[in-house]
Short mmCIF file of N, CA and C in Angstrom, two decimals:
data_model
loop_
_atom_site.label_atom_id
_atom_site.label_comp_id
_atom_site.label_asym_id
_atom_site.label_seq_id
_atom_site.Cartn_x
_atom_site.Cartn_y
_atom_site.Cartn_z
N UNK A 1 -9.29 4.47 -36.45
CA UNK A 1 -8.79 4.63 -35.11
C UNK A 1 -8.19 6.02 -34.93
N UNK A 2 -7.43 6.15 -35.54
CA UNK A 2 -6.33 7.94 -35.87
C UNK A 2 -7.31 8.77 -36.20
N UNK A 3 -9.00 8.96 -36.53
CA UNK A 3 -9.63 9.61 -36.75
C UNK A 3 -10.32 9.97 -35.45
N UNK A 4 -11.01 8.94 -34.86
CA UNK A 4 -11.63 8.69 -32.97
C UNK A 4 -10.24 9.45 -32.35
N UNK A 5 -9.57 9.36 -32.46
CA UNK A 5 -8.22 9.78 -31.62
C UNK A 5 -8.28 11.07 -31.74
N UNK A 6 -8.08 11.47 -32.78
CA UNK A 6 -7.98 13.16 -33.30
C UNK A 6 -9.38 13.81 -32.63
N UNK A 7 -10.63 12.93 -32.96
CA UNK A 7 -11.76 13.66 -32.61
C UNK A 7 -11.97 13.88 -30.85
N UNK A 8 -11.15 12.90 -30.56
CA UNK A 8 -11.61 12.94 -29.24
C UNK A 8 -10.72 13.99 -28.70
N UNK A 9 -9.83 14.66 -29.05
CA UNK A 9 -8.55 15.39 -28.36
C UNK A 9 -8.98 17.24 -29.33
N UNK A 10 -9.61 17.55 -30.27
CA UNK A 10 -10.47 18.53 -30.97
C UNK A 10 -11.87 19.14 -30.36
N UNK A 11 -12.24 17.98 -29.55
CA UNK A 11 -13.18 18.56 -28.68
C UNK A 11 -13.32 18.15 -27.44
N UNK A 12 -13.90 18.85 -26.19
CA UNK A 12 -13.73 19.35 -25.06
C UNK A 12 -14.85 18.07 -24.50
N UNK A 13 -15.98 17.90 -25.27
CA UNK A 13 -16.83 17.44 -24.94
C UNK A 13 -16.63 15.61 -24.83
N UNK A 14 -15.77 15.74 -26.07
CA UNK A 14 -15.23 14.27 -25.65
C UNK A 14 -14.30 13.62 -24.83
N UNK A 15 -13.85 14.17 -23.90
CA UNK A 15 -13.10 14.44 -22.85
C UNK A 15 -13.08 12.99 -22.64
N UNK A 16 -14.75 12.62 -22.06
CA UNK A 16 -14.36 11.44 -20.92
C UNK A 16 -14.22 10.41 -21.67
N UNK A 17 -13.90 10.22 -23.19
CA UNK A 17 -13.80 8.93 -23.95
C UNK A 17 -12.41 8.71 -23.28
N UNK A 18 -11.74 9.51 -23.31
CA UNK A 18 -10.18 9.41 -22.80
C UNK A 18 -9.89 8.62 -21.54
N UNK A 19 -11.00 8.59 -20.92
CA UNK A 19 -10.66 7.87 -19.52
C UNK A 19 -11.00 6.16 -19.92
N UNK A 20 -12.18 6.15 -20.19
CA UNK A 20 -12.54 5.06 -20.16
C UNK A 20 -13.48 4.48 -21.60
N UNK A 21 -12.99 3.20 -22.53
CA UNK A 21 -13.88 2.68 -23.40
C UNK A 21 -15.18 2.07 -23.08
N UNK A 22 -15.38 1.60 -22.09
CA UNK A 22 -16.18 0.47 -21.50
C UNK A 22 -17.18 1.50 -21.45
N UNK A 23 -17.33 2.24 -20.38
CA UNK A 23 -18.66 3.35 -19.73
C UNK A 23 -19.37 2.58 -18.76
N UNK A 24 -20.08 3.31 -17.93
CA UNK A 24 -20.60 2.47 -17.38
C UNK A 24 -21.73 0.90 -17.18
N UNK A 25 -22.13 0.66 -17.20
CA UNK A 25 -23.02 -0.50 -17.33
C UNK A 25 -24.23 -0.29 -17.88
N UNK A 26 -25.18 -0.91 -19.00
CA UNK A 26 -25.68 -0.83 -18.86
C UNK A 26 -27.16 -1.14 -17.55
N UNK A 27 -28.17 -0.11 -17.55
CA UNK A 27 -29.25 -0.39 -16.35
C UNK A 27 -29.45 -1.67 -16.51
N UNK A 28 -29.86 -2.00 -15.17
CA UNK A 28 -30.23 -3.80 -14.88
C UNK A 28 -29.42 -4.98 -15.46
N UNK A 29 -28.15 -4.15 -15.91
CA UNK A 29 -27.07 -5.42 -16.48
C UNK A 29 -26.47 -5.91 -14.95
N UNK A 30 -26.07 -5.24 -14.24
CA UNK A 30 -25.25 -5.88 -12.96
C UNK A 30 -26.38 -5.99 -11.53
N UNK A 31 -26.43 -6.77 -11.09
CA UNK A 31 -26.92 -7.19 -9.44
C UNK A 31 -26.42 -5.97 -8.37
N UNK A 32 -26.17 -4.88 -8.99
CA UNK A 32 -25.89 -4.65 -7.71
C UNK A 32 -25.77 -4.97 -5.80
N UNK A 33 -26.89 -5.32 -5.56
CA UNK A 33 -27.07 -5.89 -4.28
C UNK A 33 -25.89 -7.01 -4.20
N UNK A 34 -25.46 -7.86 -5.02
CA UNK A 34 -24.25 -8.39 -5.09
C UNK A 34 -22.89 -8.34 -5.52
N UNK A 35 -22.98 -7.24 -6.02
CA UNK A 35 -21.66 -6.37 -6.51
C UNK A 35 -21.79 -5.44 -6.64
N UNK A 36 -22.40 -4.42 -5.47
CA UNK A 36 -22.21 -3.16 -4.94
C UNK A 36 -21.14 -2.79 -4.02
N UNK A 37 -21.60 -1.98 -3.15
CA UNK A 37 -20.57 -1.75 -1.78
C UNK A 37 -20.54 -2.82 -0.93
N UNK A 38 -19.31 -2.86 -0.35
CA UNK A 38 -19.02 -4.09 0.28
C UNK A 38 -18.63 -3.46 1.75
N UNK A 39 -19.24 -4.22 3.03
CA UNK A 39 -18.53 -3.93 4.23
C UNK A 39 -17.40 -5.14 4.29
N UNK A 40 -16.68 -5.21 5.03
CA UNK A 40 -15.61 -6.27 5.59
C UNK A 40 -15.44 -5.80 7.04
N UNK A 41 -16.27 -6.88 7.64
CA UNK A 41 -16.16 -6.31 9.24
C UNK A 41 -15.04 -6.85 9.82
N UNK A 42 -14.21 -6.00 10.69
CA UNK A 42 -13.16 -5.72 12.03
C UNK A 42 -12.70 -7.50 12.10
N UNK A 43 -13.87 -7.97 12.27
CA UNK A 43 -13.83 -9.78 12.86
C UNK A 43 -13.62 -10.71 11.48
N UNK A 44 -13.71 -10.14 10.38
CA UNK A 44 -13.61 -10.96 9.02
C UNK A 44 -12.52 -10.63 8.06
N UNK A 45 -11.51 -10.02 8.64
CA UNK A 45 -10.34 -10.11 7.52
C UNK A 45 -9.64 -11.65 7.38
N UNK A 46 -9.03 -11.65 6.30
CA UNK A 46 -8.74 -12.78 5.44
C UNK A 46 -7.13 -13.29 6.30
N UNK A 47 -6.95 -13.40 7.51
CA UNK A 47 -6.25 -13.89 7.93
C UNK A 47 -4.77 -14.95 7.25
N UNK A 48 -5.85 -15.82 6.09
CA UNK A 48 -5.35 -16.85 5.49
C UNK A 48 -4.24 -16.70 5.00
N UNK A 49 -3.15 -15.87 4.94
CA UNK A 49 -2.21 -15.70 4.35
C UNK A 49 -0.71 -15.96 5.57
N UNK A 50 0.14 -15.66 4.91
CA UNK A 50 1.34 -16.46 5.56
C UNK A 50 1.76 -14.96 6.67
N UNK A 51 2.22 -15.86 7.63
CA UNK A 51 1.72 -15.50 9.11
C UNK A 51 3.50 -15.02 9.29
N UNK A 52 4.20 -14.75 9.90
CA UNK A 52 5.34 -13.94 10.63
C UNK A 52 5.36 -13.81 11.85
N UNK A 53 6.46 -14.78 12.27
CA UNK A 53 6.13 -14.59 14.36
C UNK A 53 7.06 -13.12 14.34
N UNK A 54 6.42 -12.28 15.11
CA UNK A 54 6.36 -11.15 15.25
C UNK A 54 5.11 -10.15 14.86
N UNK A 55 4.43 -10.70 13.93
CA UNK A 55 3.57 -9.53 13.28
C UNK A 55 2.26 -10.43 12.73
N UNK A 56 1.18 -9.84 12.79
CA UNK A 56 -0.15 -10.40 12.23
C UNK A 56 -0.43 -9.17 11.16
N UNK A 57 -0.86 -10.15 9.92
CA UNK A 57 -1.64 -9.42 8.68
C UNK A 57 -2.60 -10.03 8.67
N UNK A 58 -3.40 -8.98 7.77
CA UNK A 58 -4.64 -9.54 7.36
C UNK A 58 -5.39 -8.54 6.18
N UNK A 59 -5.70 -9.25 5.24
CA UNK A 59 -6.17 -8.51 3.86
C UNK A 59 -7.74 -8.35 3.84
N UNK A 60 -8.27 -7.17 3.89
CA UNK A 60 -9.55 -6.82 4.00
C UNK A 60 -10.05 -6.42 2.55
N UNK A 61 -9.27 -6.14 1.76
CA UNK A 61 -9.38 -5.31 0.44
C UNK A 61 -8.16 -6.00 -0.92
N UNK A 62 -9.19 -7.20 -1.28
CA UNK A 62 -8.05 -7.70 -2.73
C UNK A 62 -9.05 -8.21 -3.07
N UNK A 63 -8.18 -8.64 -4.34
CA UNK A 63 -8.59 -9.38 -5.75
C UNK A 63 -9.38 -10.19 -5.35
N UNK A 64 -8.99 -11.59 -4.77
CA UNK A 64 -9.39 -12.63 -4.27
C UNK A 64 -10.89 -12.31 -3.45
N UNK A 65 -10.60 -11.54 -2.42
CA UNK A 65 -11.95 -11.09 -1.83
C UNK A 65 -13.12 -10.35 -2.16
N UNK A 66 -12.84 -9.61 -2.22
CA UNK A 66 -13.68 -8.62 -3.64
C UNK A 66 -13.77 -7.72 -4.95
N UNK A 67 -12.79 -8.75 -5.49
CA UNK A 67 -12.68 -8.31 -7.02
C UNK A 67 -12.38 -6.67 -6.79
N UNK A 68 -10.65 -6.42 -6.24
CA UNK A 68 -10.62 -5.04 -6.53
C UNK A 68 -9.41 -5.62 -7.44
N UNK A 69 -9.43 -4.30 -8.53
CA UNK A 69 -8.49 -4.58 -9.91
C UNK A 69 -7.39 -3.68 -9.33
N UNK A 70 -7.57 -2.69 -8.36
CA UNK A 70 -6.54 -1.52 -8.19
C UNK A 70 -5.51 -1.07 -7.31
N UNK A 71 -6.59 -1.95 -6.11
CA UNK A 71 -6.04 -1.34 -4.25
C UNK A 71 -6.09 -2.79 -4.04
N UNK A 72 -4.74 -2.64 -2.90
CA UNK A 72 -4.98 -3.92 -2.18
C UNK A 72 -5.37 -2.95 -0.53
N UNK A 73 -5.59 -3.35 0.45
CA UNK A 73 -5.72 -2.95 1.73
C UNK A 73 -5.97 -3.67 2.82
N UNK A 74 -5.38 -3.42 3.73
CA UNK A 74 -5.60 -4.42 4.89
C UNK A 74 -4.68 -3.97 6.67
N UNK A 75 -5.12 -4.82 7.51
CA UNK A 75 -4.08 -4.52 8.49
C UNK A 75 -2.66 -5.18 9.00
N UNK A 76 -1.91 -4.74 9.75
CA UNK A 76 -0.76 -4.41 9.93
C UNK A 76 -0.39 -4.23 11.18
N UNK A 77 -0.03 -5.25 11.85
CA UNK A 77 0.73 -5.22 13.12
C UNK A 77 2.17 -5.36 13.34
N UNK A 78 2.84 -4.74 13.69
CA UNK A 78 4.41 -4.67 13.99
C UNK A 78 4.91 -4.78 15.12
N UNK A 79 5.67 -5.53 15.86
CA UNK A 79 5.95 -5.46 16.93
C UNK A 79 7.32 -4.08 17.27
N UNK A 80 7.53 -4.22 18.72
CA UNK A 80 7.79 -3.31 18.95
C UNK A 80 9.71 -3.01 18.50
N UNK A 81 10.00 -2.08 18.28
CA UNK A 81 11.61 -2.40 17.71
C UNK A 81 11.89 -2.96 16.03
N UNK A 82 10.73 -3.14 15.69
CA UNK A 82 10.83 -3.89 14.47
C UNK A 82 11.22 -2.76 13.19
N UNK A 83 12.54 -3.46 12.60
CA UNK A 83 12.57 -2.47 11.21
C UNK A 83 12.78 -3.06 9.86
N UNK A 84 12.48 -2.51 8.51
CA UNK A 84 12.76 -3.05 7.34
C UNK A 84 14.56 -2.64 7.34
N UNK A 85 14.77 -3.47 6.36
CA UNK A 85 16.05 -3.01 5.52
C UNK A 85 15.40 -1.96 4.67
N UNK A 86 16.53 -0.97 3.76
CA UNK A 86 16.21 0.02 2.71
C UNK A 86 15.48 -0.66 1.61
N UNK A 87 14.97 -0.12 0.94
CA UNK A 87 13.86 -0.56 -0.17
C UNK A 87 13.34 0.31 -1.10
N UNK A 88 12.86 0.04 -2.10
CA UNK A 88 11.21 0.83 -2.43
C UNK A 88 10.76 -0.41 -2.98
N UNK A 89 9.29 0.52 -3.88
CA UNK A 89 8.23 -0.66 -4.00
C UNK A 89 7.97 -0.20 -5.63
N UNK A 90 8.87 0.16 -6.45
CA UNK A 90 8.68 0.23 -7.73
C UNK A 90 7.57 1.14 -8.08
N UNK A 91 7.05 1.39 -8.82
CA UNK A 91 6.05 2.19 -9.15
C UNK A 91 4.51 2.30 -8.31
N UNK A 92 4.94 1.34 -6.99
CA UNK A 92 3.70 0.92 -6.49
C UNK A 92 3.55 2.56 -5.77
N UNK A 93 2.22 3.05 -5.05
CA UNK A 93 1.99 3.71 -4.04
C UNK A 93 1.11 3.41 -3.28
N UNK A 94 1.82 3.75 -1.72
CA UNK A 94 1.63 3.20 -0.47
C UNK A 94 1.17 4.13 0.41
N UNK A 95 -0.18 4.03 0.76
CA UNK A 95 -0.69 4.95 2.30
C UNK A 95 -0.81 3.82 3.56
N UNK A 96 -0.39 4.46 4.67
CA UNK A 96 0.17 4.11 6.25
C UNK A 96 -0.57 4.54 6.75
N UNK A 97 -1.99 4.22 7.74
CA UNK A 97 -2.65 4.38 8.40
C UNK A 97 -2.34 4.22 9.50
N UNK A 98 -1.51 5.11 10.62
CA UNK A 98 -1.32 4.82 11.88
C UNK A 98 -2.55 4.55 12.63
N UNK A 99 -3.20 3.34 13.17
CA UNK A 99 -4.05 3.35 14.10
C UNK A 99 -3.52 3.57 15.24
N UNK A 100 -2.43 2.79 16.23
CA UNK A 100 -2.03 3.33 17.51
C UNK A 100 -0.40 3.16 17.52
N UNK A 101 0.44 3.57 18.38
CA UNK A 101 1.81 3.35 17.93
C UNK A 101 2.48 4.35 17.91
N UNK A 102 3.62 4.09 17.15
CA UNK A 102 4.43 5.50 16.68
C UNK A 102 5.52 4.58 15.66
N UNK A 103 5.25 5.29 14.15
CA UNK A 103 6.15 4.88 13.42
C UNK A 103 6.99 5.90 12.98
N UNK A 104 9.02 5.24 12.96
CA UNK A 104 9.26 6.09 12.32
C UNK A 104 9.98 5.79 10.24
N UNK A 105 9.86 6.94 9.88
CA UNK A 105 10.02 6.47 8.79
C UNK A 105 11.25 7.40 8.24
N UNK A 106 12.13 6.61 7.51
CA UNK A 106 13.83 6.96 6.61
C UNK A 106 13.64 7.18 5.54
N UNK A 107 14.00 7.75 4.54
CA UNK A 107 13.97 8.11 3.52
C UNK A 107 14.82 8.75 3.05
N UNK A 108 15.03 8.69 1.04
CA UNK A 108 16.71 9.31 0.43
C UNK A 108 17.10 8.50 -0.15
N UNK A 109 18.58 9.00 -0.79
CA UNK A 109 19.46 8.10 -1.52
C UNK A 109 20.40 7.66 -0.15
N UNK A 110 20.28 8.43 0.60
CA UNK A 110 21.24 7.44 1.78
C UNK A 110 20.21 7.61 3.07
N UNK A 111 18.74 7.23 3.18
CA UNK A 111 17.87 7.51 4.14
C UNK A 111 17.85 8.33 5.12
N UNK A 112 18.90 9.86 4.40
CA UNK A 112 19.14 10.81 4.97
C UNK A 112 17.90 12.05 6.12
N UNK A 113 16.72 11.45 5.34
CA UNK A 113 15.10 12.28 6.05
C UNK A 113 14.86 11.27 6.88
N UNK A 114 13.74 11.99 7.83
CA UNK A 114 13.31 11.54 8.73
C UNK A 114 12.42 11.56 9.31
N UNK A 115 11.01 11.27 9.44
CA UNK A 115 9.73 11.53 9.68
C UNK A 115 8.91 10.56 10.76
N UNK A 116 8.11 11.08 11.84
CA UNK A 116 7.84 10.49 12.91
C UNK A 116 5.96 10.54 12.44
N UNK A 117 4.90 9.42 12.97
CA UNK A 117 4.21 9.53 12.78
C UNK A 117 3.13 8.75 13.97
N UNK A 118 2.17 9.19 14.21
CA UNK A 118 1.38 8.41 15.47
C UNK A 118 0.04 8.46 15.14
N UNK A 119 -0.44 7.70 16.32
CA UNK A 119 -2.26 7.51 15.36
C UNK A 119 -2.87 8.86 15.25
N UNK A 120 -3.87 8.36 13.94
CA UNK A 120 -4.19 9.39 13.49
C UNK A 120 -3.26 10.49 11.86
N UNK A 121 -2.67 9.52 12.17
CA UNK A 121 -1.56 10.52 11.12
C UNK A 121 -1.57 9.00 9.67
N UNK A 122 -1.54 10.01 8.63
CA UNK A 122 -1.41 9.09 7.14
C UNK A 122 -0.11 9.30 6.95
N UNK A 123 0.92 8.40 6.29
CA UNK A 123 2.17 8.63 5.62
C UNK A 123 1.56 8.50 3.79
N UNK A 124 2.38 8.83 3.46
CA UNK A 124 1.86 8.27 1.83
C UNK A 124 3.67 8.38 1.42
N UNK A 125 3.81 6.99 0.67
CA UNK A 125 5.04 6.53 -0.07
C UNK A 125 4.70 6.75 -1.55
N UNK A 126 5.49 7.61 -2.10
CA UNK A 126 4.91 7.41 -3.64
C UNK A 126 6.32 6.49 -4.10
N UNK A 127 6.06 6.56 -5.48
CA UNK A 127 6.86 5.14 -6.26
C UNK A 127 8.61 5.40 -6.01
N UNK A 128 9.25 4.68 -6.27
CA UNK A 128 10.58 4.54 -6.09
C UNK A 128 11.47 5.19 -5.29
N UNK A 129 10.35 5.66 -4.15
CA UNK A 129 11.39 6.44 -3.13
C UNK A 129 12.12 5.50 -1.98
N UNK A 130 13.63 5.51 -2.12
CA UNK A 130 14.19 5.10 -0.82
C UNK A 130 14.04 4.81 0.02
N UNK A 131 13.37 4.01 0.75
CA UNK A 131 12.99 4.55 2.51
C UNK A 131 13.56 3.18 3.19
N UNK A 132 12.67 3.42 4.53
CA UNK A 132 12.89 2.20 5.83
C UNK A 132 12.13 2.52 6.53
N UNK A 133 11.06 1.42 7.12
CA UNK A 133 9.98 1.88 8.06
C UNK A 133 10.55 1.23 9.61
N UNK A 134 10.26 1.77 10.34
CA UNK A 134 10.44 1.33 11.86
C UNK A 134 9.55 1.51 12.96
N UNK A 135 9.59 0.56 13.29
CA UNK A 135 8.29 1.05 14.85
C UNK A 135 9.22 1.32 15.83
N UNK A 136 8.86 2.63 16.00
CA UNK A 136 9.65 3.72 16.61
C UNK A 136 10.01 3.67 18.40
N UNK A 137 8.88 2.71 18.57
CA UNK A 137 8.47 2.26 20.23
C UNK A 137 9.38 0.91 20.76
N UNK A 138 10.42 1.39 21.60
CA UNK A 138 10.77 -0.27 21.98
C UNK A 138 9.20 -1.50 22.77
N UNK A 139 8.42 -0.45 23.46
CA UNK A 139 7.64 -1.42 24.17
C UNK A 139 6.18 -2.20 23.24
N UNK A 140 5.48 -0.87 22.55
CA UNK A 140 4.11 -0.91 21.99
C UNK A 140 4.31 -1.15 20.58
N UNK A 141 2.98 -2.16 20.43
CA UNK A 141 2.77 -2.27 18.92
C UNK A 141 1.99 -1.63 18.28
N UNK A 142 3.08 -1.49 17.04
CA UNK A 142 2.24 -0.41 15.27
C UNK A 142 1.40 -0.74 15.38
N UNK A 143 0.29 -0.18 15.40
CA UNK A 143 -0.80 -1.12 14.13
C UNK A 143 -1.23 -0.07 13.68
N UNK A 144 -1.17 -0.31 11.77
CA UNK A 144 -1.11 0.78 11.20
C UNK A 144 -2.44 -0.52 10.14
N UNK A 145 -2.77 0.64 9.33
CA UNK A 145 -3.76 -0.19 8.08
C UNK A 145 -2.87 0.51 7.04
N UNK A 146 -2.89 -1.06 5.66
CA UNK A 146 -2.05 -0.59 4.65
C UNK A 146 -2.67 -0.47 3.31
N UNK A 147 -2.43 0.39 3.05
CA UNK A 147 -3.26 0.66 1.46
C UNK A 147 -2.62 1.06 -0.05
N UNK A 148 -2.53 -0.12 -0.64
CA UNK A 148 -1.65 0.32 -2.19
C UNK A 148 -2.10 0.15 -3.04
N UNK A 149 -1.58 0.81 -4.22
CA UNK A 149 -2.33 1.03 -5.50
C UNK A 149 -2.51 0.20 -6.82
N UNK A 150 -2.25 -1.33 -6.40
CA UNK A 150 -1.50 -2.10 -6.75
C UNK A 150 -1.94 -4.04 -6.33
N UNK A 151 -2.16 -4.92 -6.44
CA UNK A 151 -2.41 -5.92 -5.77
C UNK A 151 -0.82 -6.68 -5.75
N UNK A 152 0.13 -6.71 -6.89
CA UNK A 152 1.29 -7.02 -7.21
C UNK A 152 2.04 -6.84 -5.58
N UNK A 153 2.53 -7.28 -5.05
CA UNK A 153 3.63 -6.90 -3.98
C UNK A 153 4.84 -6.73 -4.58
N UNK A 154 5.58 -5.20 -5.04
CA UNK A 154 6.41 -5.28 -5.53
C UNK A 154 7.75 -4.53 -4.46
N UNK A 155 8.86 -5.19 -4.29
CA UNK A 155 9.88 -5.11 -3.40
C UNK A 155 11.14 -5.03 -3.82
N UNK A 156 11.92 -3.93 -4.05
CA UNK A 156 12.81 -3.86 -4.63
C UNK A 156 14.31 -3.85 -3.51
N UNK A 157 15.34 -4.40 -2.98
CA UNK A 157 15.81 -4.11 -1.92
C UNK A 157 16.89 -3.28 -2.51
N UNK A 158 17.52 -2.29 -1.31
CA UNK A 158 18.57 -1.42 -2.02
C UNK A 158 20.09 -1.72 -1.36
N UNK A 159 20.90 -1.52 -1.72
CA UNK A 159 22.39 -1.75 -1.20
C UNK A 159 22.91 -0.80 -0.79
N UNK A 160 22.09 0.08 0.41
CA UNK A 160 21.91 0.92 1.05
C UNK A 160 22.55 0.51 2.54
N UNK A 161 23.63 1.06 3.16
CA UNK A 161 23.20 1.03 5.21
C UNK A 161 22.24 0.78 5.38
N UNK A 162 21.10 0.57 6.15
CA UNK A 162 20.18 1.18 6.56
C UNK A 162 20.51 2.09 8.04
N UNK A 163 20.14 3.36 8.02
CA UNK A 163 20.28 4.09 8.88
C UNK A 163 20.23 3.64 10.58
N UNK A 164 18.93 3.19 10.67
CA UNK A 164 18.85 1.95 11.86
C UNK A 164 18.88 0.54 11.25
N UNK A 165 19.46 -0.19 11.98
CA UNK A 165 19.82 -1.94 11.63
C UNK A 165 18.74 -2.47 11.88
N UNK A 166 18.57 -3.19 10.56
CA UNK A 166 17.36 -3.95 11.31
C UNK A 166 17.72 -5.22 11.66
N UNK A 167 18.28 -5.28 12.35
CA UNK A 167 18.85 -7.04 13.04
C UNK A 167 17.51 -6.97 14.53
N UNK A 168 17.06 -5.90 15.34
CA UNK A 168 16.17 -6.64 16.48
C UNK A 168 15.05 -7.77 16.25
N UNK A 169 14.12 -7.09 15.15
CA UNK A 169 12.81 -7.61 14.89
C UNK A 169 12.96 -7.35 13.58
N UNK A 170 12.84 -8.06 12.14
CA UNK A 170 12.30 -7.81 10.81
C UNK A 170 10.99 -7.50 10.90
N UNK A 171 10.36 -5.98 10.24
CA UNK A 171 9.17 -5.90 10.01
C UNK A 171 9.15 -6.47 8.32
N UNK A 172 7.71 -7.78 8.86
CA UNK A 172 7.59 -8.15 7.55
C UNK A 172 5.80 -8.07 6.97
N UNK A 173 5.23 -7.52 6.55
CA UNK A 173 3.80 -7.60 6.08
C UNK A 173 3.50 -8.08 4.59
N UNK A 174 2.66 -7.59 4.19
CA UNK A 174 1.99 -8.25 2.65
C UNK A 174 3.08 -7.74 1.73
N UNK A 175 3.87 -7.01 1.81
CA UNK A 175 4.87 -6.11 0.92
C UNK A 175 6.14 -6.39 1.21
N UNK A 176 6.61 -6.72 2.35
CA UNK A 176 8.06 -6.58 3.05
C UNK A 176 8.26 -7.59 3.20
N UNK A 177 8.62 -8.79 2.88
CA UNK A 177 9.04 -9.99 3.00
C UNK A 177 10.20 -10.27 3.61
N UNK A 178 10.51 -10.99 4.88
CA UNK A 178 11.96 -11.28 5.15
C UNK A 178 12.60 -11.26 4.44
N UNK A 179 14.30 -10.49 4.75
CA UNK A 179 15.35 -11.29 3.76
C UNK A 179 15.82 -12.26 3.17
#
């Protein structure tokens, strides 16, 4: 083993052993046509999951659906006024797809930053950062698509103020679970 190890890190060429043992497949071992690329159309997300009066989810991209080991993804509706308490998500990382809306987002050891975002615009959360998300709009709803690196929902809450209260509306999705 300590010999493969050494050899692989002595030369340049053995580079990609480092990534991966497996390699790819062998030819005509997998169906592709059945475990290739996958669409998930607009009208077929996985609804089935636990519902939040205020907000509709729906998982387009997991385990369960199509065997992803890495990303979960899906959509995200927030009503209007709606905010988390302070948080992070542990080592997870999180991209925010504003489709229409305006979110704003807190961040820090005392959610001292402050960042505004509307459709068209990506946020990206990397691991253990501070924050608080809010839909920034008293009237219109977020709808943002959510994408993490991760299938685990991991939620860490902090004993933080939160900068804005979230007493109007709890935003709660696949990650943010009521208090």
């Amino acid at each position: 083993m300590s010999h493969s190890h050494d050899h692989d890190h002595s030369h340049g060429h053995d580079h990609a052993h480092d990534h991966s043992h497996d390699g790819p497949p062998a030819p005509g071992s997998i169906d592709w046509r059945l475990n290739g690329v996958r669409v998930i159309k607009a009208d077929n997300l996985d609804t089935n999951t636990a519902q939040t009066p205020g907000m509709n989810r729906a998982a387009a991209i997991n385990k369960a659906r199509v065997g992803a080991q890495k990303i979960w993804a899906g959509t995200v509706h927030i009503h209007a006024n709606a905010k988390t308490g302070a948080h992070h998500h542990g080592a997870l990382e999180s991209v925010i797809y504003v489709v229409s809306g305006k979110a704003r987002m807190r961040w820090g050891e005392k959610l001292e930053f402050v960042a505004e975002a509307e459709a068209g615009d990506f946020i990206f959360v990397p691991p253990y950062v501070p924050h608080q998300e809010i839909n920034a709009s008293e009237s219109e709803t977020l709808n943002c698509v959510l994408v993490r690196s991760d299938n685990e929902a991991v939620v860490v809450n902090l004993e933080i103020e939160p900068v804005e209260k979230p007493e109007s509306v709890f935003w709660v999705d696949p990650i943010h679970k009521h208090p």
